[in-house]
Coordinates of C-alpha atoms in Angstrom, one line a residue:
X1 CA 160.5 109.9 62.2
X2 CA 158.4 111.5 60.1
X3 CA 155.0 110.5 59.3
X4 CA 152.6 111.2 56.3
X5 CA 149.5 109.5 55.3
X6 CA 147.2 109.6 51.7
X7 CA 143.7 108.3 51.1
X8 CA 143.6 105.0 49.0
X9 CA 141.5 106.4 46.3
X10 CA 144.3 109.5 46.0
X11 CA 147.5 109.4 43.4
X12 CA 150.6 108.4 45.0
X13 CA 151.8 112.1 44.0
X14 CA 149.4 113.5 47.0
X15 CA 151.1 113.4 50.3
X16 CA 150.2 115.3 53.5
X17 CA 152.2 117.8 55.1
X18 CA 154.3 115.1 57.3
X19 CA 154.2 115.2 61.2
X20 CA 157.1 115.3 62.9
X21 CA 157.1 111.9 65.9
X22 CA 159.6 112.7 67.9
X23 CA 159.7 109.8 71.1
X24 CA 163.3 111.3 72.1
X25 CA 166.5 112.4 71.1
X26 CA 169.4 110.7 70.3
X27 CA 172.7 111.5 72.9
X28 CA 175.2 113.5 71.2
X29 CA 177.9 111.4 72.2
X30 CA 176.4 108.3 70.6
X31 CA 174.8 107.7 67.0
X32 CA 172.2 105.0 67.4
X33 CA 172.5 103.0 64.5
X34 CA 169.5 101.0 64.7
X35 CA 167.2 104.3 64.9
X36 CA 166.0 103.9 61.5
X37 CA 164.4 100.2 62.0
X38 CA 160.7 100.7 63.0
X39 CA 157.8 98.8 62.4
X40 CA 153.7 99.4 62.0
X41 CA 150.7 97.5 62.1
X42 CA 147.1 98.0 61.7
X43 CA 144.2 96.5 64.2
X44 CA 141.2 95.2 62.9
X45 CA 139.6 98.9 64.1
X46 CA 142.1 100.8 61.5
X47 CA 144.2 102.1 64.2
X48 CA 148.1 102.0 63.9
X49 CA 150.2 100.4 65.9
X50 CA 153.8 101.8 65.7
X51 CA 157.5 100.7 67.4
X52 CA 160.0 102.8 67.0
X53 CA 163.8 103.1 68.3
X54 CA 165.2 106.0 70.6
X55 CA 168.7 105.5 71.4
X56 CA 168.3 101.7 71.9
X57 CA 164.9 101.8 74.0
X58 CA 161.9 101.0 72.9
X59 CA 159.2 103.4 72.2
X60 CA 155.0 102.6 71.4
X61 CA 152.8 105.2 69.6
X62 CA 149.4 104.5 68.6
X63 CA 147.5 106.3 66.0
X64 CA 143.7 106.7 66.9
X65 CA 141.4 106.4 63.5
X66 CA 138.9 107.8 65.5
X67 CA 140.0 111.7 66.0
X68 CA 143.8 111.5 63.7
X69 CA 146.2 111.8 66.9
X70 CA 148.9 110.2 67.7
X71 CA 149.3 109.6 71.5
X72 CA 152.7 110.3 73.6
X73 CA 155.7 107.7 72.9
X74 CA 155.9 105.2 75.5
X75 CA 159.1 103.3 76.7
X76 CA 158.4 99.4 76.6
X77 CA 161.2 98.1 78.8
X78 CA 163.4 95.2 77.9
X79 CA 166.0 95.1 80.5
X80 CA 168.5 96.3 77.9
X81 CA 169.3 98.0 74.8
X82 CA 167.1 97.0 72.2
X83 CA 167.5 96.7 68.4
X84 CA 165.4 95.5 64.6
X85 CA 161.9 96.7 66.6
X86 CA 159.7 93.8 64.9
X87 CA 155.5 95.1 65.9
X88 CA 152.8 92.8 65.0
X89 CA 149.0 91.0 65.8
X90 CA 149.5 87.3 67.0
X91 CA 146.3 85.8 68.2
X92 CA 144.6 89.1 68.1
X93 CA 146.8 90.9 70.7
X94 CA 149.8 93.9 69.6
X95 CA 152.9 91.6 70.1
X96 CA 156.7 93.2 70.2
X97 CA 159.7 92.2 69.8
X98 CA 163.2 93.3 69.7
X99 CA 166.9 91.8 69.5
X100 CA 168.9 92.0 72.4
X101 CA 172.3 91.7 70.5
X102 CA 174.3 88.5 71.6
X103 CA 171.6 87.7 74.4
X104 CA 168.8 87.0 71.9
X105 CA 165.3 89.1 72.2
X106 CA 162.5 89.3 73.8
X107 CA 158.7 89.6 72.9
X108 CA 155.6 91.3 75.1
X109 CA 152.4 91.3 74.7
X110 CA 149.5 93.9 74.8
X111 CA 145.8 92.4 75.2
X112 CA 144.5 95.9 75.6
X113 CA 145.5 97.6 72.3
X114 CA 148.7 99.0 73.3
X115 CA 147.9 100.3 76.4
X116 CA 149.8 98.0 78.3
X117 CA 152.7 95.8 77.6
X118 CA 153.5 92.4 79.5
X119 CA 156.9 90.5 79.2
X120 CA 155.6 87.2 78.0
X121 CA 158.8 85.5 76.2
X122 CA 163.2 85.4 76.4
X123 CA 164.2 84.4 72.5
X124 CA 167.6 82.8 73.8
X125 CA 170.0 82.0 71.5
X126 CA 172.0 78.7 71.4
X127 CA 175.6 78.6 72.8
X128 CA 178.0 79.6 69.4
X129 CA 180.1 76.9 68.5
X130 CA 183.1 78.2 66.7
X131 CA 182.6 80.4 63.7
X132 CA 178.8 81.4 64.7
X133 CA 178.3 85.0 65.5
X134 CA 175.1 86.5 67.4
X135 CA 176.1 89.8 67.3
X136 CA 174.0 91.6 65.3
X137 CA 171.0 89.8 65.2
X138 CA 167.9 91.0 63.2
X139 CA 164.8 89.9 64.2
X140 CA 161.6 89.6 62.4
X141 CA 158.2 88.8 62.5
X142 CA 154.6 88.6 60.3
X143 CA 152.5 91.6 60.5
X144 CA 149.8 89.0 61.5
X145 CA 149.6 85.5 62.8
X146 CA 147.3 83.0 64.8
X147 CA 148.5 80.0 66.6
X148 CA 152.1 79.7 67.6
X149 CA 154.4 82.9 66.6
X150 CA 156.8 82.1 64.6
X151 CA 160.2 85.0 64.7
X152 CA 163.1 84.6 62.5
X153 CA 166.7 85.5 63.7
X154 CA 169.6 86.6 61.7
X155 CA 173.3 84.9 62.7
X156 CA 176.4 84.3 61.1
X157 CA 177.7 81.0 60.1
X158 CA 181.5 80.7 59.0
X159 CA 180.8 84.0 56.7
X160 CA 177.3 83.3 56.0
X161 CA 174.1 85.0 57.2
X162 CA 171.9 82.7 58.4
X163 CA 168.7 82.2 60.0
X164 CA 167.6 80.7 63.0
X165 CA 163.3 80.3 64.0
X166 CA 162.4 81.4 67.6
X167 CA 158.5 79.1 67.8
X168 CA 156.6 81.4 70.6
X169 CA 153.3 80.2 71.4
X170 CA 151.0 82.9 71.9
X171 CA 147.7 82.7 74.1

């Protein structure tokens, strides 16, 4: 992934030199088609809150306002190959969430700014009567919400993309 960034006030001609975030590398032997879906956030502080794919694991980078870094990729554990990162505030805390193909998705929380993730929901999908497919099911999310959290899935319905509301209630 590369990253570049531009003051507001600047012309949308100016760009930085980008940076290079590399949280991994891809195995030869597979392509990692969901490597290009990532998602960002901003806290109320100005840092950014970033999710990012490496070869169907999760990976959390947060960009410090304060001195311009970015600190090391983290791996945010789901139990299984993960896909459509969706990264967000709900209720004030750094809430992901990620599809885990036909089994659904999952969503954890972070209360501390990104410095720790906890498991907090299973998005389970509904048994597929004939004609309904889970298998590639995009997830996503606001960038902010309060009250419950509301995460839209993507199925298929007889030949038509449809989509289904996970209702998570965040503390």
């Amino acid at each position: 992934t590369y990253w570049t960034t531009r003051a507001n006030s600047a012309p949308p001609t100016f760009l930085s030199e980008p940076v290079l975030i590399q949280a991994g590398s891809a195995r030869s032997s597979r392509s990692d088609p969901y490597a290009s879906h990532f998602g960002v956030v901003a806290d109320d502080t100005g840092h950014l809150h970033l999710a990012i794919l490496d070869d169907s694991s999760m990976r959390y980078l947060r960009y410090s306002m304060l001195d311009g870094t970015w600190s090391a990729p983290r791996t945010v554990d789901f139990g299984g190959a993960s896909s459509y990162p969706q990264i967000g505030l709900a209720n004030g805390q750094v809430q992901l969430a990620v599809s885990l193909s036909w089994r659904g998705g999952a969503v954890s929380l972070s209360n501390d700014y990104g410095d720790t993730f906890t498991p907090a929901f299973t998005l389970r999908t509904p048994t597929a009567p004939e004609g309904v497919s889970y298998k590639t099911p995009r997830l996503e999310s606001a960038s902010r919400s309060s009250g419950t959290l509301a995460i839209l899935q993507q199925y298929e319905d007889n030949k038509l993309q449809r989509l289904m509301v996970y209702k998570v209630p965040v503390p």
